[in-house]
Short mmCIF file of N, CA and C in Angstrom, two decimals:
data_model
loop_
_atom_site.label_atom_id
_atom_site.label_comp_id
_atom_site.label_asym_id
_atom_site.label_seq_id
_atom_site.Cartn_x
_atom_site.Cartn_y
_atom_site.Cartn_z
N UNK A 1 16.93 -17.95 -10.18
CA UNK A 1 16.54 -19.34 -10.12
C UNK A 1 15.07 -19.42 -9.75
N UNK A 2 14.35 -20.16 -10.47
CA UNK A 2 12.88 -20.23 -10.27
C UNK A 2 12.25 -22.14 -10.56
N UNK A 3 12.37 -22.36 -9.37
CA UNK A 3 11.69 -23.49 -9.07
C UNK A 3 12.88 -24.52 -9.48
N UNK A 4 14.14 -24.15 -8.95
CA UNK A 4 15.54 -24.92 -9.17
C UNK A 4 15.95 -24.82 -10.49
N UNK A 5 15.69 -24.37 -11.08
CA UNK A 5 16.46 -23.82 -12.63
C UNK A 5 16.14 -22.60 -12.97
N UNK A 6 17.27 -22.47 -13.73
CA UNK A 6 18.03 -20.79 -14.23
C UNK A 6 16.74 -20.62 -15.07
N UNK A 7 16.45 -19.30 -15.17
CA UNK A 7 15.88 -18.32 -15.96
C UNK A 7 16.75 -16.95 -16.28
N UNK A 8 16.17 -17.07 -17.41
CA UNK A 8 17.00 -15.51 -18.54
C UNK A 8 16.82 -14.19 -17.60
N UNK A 9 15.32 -14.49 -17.25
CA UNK A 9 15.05 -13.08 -16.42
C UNK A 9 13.35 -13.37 -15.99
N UNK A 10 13.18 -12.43 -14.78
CA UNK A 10 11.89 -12.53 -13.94
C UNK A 10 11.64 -11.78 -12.84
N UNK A 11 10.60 -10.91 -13.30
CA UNK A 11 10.72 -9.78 -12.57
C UNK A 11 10.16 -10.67 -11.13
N UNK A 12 10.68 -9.64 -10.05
CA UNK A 12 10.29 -10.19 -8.50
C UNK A 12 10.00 -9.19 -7.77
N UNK A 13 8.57 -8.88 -7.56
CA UNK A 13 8.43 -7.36 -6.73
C UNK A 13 9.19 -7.04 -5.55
N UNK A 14 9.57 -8.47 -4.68
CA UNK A 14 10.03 -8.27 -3.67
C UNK A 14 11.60 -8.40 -3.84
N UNK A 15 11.95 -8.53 -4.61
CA UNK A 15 13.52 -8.78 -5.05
C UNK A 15 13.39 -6.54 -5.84
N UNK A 16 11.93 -6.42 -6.28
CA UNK A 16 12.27 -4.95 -6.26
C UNK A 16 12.69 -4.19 -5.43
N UNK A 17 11.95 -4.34 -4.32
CA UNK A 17 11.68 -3.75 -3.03
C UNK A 17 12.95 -4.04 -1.74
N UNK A 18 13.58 -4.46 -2.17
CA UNK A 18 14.55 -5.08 -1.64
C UNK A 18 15.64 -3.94 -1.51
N UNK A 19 16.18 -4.50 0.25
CA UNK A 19 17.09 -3.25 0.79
C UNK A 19 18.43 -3.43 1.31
N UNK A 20 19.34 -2.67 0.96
CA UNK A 20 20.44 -3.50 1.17
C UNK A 20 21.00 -3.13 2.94
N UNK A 21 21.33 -3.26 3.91
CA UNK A 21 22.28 -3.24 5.36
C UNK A 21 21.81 -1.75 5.92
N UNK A 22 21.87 -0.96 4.82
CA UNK A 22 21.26 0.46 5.62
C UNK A 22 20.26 0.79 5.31
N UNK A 23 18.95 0.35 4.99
CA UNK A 23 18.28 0.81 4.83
C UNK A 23 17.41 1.27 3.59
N UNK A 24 18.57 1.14 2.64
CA UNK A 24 17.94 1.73 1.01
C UNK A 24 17.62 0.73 0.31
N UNK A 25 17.04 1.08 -0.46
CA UNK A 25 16.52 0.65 -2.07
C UNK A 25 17.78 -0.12 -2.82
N UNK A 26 18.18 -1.81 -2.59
CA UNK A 26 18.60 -1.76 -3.93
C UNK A 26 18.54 -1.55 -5.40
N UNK A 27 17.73 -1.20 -5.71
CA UNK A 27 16.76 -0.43 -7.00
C UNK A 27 16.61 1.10 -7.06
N UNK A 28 16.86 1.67 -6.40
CA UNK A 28 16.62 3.00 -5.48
C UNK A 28 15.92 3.97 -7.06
N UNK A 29 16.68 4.03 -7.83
CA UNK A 29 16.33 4.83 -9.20
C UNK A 29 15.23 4.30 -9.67
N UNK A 30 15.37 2.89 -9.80
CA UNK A 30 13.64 2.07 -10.63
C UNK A 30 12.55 2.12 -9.79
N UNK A 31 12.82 2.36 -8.25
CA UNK A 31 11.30 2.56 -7.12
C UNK A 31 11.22 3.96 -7.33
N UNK A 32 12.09 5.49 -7.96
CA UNK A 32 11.81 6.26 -7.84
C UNK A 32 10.80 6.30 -9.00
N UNK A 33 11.08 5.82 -10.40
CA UNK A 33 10.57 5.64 -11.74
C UNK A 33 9.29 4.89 -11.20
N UNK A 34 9.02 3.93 -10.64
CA UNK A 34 7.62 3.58 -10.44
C UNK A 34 7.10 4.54 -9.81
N UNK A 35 7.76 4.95 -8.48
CA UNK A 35 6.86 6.04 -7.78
C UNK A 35 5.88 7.13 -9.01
N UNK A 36 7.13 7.29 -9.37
CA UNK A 36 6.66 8.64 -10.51
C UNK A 36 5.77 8.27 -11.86
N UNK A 37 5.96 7.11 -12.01
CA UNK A 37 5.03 6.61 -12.95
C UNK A 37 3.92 6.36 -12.54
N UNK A 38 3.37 5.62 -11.30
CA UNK A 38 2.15 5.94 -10.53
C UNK A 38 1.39 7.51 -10.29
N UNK A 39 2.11 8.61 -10.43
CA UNK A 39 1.77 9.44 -10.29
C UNK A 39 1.41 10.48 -11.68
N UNK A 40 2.25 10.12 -12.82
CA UNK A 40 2.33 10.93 -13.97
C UNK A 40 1.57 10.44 -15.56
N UNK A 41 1.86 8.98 -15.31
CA UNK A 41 1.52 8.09 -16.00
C UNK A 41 -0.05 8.02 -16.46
N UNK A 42 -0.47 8.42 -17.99
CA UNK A 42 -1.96 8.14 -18.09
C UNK A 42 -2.54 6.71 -17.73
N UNK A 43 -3.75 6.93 -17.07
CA UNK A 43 -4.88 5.65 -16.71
C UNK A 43 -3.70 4.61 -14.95
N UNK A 44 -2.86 5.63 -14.93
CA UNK A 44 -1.99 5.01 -13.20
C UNK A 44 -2.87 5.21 -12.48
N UNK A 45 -2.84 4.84 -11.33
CA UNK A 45 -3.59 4.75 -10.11
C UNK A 45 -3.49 6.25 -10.06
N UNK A 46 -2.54 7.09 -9.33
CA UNK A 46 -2.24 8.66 -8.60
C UNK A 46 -1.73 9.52 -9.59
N UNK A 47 -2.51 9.14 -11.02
CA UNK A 47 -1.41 10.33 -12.31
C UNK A 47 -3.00 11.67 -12.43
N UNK A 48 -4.16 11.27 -11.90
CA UNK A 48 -5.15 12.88 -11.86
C UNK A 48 -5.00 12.85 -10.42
N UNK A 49 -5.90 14.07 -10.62
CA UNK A 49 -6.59 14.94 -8.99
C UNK A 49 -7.77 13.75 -8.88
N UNK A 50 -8.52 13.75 -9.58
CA UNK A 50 -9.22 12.95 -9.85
C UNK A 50 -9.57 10.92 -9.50
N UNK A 51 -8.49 10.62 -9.88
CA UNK A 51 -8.28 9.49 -9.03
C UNK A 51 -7.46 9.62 -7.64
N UNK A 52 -6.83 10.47 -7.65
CA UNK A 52 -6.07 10.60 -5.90
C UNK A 52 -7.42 10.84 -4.88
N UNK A 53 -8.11 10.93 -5.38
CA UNK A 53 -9.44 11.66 -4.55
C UNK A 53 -10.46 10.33 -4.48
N UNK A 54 -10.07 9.82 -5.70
CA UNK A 54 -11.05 8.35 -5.47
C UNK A 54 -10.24 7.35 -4.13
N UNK A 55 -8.85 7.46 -4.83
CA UNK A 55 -7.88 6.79 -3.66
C UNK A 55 -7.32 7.95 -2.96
N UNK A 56 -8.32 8.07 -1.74
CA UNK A 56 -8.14 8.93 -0.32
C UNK A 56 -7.14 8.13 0.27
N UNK A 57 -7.49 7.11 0.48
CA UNK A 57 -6.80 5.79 1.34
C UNK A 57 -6.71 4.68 0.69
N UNK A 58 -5.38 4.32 1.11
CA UNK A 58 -5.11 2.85 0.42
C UNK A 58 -3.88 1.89 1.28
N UNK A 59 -4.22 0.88 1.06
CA UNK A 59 -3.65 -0.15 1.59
C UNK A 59 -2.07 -0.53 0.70
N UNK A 60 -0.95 -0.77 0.58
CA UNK A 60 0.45 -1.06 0.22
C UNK A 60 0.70 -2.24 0.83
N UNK A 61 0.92 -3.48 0.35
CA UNK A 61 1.42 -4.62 0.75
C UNK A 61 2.72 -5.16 0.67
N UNK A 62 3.36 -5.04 1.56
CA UNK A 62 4.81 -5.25 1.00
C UNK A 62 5.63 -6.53 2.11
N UNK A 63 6.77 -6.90 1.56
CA UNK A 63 6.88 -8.30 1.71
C UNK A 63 8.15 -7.95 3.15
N UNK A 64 8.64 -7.30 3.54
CA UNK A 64 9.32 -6.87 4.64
C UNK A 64 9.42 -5.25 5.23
N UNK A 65 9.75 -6.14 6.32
CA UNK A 65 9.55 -4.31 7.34
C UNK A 65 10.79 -3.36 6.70
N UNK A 66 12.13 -3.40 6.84
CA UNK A 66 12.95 -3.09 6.12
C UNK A 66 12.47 -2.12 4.67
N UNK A 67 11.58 -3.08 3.83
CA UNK A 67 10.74 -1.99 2.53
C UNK A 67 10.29 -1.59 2.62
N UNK A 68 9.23 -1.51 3.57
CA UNK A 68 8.01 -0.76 4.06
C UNK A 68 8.56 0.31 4.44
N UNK A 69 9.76 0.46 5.58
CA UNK A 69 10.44 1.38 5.79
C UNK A 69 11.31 2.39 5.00
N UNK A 70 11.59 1.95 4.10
CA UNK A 70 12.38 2.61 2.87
C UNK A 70 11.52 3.46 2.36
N UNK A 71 10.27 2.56 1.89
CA UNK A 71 9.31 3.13 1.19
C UNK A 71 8.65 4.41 1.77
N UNK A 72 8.80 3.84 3.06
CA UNK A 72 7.68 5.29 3.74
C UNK A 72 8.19 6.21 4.09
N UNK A 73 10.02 6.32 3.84
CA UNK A 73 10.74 7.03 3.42
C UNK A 73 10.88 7.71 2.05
N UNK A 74 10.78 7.33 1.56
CA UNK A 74 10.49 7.81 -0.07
C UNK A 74 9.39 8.48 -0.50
N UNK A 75 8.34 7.92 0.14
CA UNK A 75 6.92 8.77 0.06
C UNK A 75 7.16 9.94 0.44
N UNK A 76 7.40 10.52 1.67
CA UNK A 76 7.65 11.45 2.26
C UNK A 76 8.28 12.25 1.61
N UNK A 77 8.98 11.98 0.81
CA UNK A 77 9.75 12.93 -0.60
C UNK A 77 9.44 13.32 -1.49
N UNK A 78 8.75 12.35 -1.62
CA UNK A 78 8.04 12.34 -3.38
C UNK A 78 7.22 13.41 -3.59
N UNK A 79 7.12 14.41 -4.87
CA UNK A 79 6.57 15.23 -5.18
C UNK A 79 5.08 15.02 -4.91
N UNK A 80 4.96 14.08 -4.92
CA UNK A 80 3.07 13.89 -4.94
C UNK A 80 2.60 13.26 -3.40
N UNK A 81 3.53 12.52 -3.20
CA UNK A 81 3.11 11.61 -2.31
C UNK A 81 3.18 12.55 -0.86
N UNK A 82 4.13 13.12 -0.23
CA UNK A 82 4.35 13.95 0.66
C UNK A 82 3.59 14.77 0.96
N UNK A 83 2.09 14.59 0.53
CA UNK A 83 0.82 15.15 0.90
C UNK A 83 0.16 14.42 1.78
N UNK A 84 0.90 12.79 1.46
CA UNK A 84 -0.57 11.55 2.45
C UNK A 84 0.17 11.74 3.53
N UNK A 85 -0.46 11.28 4.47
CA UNK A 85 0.13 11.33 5.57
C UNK A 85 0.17 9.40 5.58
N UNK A 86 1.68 8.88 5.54
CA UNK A 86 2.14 7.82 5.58
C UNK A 86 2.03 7.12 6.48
N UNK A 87 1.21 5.83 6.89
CA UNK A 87 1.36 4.92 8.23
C UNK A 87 2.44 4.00 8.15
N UNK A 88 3.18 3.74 9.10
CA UNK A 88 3.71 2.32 8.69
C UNK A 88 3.14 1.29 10.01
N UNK A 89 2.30 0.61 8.73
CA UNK A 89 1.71 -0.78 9.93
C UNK A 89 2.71 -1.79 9.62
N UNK A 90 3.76 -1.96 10.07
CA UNK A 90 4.51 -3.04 9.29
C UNK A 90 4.77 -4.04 10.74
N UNK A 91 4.82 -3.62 12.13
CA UNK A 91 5.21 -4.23 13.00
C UNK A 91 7.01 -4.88 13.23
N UNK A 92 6.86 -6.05 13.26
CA UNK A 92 8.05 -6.40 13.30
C UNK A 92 7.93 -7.48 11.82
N UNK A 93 7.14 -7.64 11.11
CA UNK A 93 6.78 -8.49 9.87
C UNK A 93 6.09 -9.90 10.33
N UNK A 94 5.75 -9.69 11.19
CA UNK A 94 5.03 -10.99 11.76
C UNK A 94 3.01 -11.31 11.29
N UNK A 95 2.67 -12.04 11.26
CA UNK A 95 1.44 -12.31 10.41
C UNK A 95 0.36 -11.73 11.57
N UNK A 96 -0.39 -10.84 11.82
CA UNK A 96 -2.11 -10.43 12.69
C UNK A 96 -1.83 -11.14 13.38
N UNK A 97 -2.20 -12.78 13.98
CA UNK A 97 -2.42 -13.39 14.80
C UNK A 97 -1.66 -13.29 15.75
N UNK A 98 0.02 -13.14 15.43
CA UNK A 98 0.87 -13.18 16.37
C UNK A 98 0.74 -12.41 17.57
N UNK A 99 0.45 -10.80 17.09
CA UNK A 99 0.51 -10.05 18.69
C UNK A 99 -0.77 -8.96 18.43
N UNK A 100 -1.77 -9.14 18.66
CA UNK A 100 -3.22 -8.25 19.16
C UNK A 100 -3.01 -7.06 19.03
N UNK A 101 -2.48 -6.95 19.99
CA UNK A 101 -1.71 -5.28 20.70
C UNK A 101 -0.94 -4.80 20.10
N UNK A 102 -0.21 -5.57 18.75
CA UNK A 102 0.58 -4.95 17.95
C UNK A 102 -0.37 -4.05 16.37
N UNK A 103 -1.37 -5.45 16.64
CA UNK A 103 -2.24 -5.07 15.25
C UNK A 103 -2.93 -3.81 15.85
N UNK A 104 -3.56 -4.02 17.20
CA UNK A 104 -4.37 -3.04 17.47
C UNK A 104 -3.65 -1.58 17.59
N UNK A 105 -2.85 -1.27 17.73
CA UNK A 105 -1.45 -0.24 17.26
C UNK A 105 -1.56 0.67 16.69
N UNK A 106 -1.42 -0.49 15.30
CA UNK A 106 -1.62 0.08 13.82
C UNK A 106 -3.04 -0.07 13.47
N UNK A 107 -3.74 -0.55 13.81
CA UNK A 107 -5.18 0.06 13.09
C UNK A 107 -5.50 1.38 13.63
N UNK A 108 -5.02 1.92 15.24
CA UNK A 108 -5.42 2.86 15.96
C UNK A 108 -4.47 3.96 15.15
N UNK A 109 -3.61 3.95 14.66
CA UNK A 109 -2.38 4.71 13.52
C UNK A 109 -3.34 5.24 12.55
N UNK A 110 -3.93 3.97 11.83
CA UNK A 110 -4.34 3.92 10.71
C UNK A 110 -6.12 5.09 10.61
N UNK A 111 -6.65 4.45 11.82
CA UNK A 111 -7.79 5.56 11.72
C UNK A 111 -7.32 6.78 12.35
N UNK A 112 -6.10 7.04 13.20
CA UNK A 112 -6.04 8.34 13.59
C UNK A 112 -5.74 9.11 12.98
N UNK A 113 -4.92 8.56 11.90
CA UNK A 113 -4.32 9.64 10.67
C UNK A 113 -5.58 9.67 9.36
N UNK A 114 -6.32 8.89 9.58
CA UNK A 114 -7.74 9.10 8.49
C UNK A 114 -8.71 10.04 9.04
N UNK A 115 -8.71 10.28 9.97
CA UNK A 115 -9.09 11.27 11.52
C UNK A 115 -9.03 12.83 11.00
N UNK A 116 -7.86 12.45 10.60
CA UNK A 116 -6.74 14.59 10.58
C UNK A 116 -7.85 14.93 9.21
N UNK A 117 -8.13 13.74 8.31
CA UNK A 117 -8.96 14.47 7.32
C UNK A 117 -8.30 14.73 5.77
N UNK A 118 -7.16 14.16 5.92
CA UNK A 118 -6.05 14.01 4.43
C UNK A 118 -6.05 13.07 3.46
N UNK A 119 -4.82 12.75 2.94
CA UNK A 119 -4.98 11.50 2.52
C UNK A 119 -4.29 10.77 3.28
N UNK A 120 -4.13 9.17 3.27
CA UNK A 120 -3.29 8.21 3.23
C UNK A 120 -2.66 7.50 2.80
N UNK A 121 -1.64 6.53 3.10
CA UNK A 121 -1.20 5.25 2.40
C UNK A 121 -1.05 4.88 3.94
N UNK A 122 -1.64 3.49 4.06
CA UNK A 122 -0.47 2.51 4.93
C UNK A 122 0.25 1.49 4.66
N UNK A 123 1.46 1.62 4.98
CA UNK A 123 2.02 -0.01 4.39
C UNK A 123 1.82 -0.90 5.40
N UNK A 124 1.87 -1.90 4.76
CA UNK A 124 2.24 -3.07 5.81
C UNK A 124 2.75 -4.58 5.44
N UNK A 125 3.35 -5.42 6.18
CA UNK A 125 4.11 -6.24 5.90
C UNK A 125 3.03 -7.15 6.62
N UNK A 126 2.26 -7.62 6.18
CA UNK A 126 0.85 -8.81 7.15
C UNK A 126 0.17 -8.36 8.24
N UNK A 127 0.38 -7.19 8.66
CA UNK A 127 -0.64 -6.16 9.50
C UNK A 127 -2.08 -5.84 8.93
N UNK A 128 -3.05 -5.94 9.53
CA UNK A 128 -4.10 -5.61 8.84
C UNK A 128 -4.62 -6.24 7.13
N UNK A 129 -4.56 -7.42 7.64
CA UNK A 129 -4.57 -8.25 5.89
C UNK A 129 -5.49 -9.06 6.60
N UNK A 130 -6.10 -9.46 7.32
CA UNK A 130 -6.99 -10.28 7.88
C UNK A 130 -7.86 -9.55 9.07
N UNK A 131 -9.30 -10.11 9.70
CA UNK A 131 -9.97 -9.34 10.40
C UNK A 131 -9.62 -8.19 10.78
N UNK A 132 -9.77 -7.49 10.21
CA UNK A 132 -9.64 -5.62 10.28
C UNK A 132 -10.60 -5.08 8.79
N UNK A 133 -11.71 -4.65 9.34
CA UNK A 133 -11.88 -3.17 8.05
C UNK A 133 -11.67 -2.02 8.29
N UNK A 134 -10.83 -1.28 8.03
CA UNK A 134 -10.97 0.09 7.54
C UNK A 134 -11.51 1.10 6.56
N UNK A 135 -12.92 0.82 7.05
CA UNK A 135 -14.21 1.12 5.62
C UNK A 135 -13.65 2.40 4.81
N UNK A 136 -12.43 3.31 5.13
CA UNK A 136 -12.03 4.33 4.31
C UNK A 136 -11.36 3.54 3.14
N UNK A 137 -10.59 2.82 2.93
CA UNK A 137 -9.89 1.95 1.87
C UNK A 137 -10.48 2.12 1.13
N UNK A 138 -9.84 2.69 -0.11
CA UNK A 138 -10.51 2.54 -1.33
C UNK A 138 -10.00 1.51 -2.16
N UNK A 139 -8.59 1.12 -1.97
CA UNK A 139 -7.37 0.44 -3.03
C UNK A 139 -6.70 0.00 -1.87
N UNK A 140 -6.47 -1.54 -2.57
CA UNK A 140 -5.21 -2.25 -2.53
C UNK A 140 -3.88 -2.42 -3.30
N UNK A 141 -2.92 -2.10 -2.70
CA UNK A 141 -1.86 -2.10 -3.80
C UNK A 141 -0.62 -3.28 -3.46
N UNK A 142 -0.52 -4.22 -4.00
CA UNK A 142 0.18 -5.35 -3.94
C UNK A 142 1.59 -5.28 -4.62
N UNK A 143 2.65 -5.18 -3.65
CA UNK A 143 3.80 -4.76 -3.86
C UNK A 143 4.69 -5.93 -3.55
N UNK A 144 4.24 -7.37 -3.61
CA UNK A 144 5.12 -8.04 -2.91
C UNK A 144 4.61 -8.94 -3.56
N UNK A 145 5.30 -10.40 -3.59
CA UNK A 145 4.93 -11.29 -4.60
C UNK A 145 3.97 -12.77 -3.03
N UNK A 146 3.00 -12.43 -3.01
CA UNK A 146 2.38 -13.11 -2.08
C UNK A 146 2.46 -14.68 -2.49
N UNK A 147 2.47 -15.35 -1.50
CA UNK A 147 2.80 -17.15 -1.89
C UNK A 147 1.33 -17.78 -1.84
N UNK A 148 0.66 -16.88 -0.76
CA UNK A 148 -0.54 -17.66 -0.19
C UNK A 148 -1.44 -17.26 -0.50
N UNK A 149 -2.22 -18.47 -1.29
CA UNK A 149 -3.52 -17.52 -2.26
C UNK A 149 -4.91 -16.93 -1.22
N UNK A 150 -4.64 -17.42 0.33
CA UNK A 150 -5.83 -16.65 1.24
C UNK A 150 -5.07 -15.44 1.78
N UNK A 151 -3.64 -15.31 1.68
CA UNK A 151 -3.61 -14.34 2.22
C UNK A 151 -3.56 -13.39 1.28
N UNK A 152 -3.53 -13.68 -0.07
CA UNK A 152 -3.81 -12.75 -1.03
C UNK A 152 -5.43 -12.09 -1.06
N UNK A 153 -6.07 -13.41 -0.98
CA UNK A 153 -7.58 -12.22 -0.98
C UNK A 153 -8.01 -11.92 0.13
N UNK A 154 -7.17 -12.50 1.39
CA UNK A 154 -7.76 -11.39 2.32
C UNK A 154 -7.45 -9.86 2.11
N UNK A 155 -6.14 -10.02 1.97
CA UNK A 155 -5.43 -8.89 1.51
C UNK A 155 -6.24 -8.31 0.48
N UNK A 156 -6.56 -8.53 -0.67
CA UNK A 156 -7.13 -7.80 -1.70
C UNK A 156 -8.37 -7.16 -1.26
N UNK A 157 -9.47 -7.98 -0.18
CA UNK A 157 -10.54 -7.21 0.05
C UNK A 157 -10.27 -6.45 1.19
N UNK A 158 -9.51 -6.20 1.68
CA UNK A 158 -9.44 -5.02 2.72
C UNK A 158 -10.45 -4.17 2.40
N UNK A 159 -10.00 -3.30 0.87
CA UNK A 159 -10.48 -2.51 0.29
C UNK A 159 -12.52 -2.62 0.14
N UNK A 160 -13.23 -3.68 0.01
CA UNK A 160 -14.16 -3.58 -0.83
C UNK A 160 -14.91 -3.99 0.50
N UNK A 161 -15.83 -2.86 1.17
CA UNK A 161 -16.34 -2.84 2.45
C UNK A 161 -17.65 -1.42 1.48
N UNK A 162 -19.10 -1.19 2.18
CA UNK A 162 -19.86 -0.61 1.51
C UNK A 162 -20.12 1.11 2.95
N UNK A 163 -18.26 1.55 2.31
CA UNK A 163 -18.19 2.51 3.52
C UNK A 163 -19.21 3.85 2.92
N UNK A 164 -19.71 4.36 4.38
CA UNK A 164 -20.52 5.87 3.96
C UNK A 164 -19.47 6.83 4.09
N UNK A 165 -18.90 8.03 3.51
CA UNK A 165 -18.17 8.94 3.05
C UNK A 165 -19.21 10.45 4.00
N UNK A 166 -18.30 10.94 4.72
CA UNK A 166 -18.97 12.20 4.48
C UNK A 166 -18.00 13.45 3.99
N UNK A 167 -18.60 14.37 2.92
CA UNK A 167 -18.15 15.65 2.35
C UNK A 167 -18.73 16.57 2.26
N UNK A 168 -17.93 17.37 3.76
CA UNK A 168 -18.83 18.35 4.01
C UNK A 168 -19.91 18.04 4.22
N UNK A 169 -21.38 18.65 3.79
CA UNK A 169 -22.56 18.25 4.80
C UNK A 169 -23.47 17.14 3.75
N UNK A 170 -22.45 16.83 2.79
CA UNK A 170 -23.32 15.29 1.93
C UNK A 170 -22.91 14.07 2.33
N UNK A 171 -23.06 13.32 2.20
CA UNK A 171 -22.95 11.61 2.23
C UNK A 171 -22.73 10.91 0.97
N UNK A 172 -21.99 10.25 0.42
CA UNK A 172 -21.95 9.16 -0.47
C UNK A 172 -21.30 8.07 -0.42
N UNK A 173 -21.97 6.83 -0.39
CA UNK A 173 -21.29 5.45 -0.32
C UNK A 173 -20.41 5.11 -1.36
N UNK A 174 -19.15 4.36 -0.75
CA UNK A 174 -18.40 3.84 -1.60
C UNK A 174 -18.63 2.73 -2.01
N UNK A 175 -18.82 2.92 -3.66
CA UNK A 175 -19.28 1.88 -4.51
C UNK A 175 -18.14 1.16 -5.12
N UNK A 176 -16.65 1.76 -5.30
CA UNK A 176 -15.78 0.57 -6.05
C UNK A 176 -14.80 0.41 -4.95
N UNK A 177 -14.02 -0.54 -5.15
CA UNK A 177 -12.92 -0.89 -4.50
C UNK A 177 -11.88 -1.48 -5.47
N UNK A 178 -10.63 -0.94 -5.42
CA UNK A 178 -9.70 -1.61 -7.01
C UNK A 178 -8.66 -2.13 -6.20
N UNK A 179 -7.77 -3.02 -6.60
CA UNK A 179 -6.59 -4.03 -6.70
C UNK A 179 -5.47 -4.14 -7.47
N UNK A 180 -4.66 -3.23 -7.11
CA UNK A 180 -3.17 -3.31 -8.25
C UNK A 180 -2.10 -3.80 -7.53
N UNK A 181 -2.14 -5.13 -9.02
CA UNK A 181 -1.32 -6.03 -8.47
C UNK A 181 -0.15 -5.82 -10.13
#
């Protein structure tokens, strides 16, 4: 049902992402097929060495703690993914403003594991989508069907901050920042 009347069909990221009483994936096979299509898939975000390296770090937006949790379960498995070292900023799903000390948490998560020197993902369910940069972000990845068009571009620019990189004993600024929605 979409906007009080039936539709044939419509995809809903968060009706993807969606978990049933314990914990899993009602989709569990089609989040494995995206996973893997993100990773294998020509011109995907994580299918070279090459772009995984552009996206060191990236931001995952997802619409409950429950998915976030699944998900950062699944990562941890995944042939490719089980390299990042996974944050979950998800809190209790409550929006930044609510609790300081909760955000401040997960940003302290978020740079400590950018710290070790790997890769990342963090998810989060409205954690870190407003005043917070984490100048490592390279990508935003929008996994949830957002209602609110500011909290969408706060959310979207996480990513696009003019961070200095160091490798090994060079320097180079990050010049793009991308958005997959």
């Amino acid at each position: 049902e979409i906007d009080g009347e039936d539709e044939a069909y419509a995809f809903d990221l968060n009706e993807f992402f969606a978990t049933d009483g314990k914990g899993r994936f009602l989709h569990d096979v089609e989040v494995d097929k995206f996973l893997d299509a993100l990773t294998v898939q020509k011109r995907f975000p994580f299918s070279t060495e090459e772009l995984r390296s552009e996206l060191k770090h990236t931001f995952w937006l997802l619409e409950r703690v429950d998915s976030a949790k699944a998900l950062a379960r699944k990562l941890a498995e995944h042939p490719v993914f089980k390299d990042y070292d996974i944050v979950l900023a998800a809190g209790d799903g409550r929006l930044e403003e609510d609790d300081p000390a909760a955000i401040r948490q997960s940003y302290d998560k978020v740079i400590s594991a950018i710290a070790k020197g790997g890769k990342t993902i963090t998810l989060s369910v409205g954690q870190l989508t407003t005043g917070v940069t984490v100048p490592e972000w390279t990508a935003v990845l929008m996994l949830c069907g957002v209602k609110s068009p500011a909290l969408y571009m706060q959310a979207a620019f996480r990513a696009q901050n003019p961070c200095l990189f160091s490798e090994g004993t060079l320097f180079r600024r990050k010049t793009d920042a991308y958005v997959f929605d």
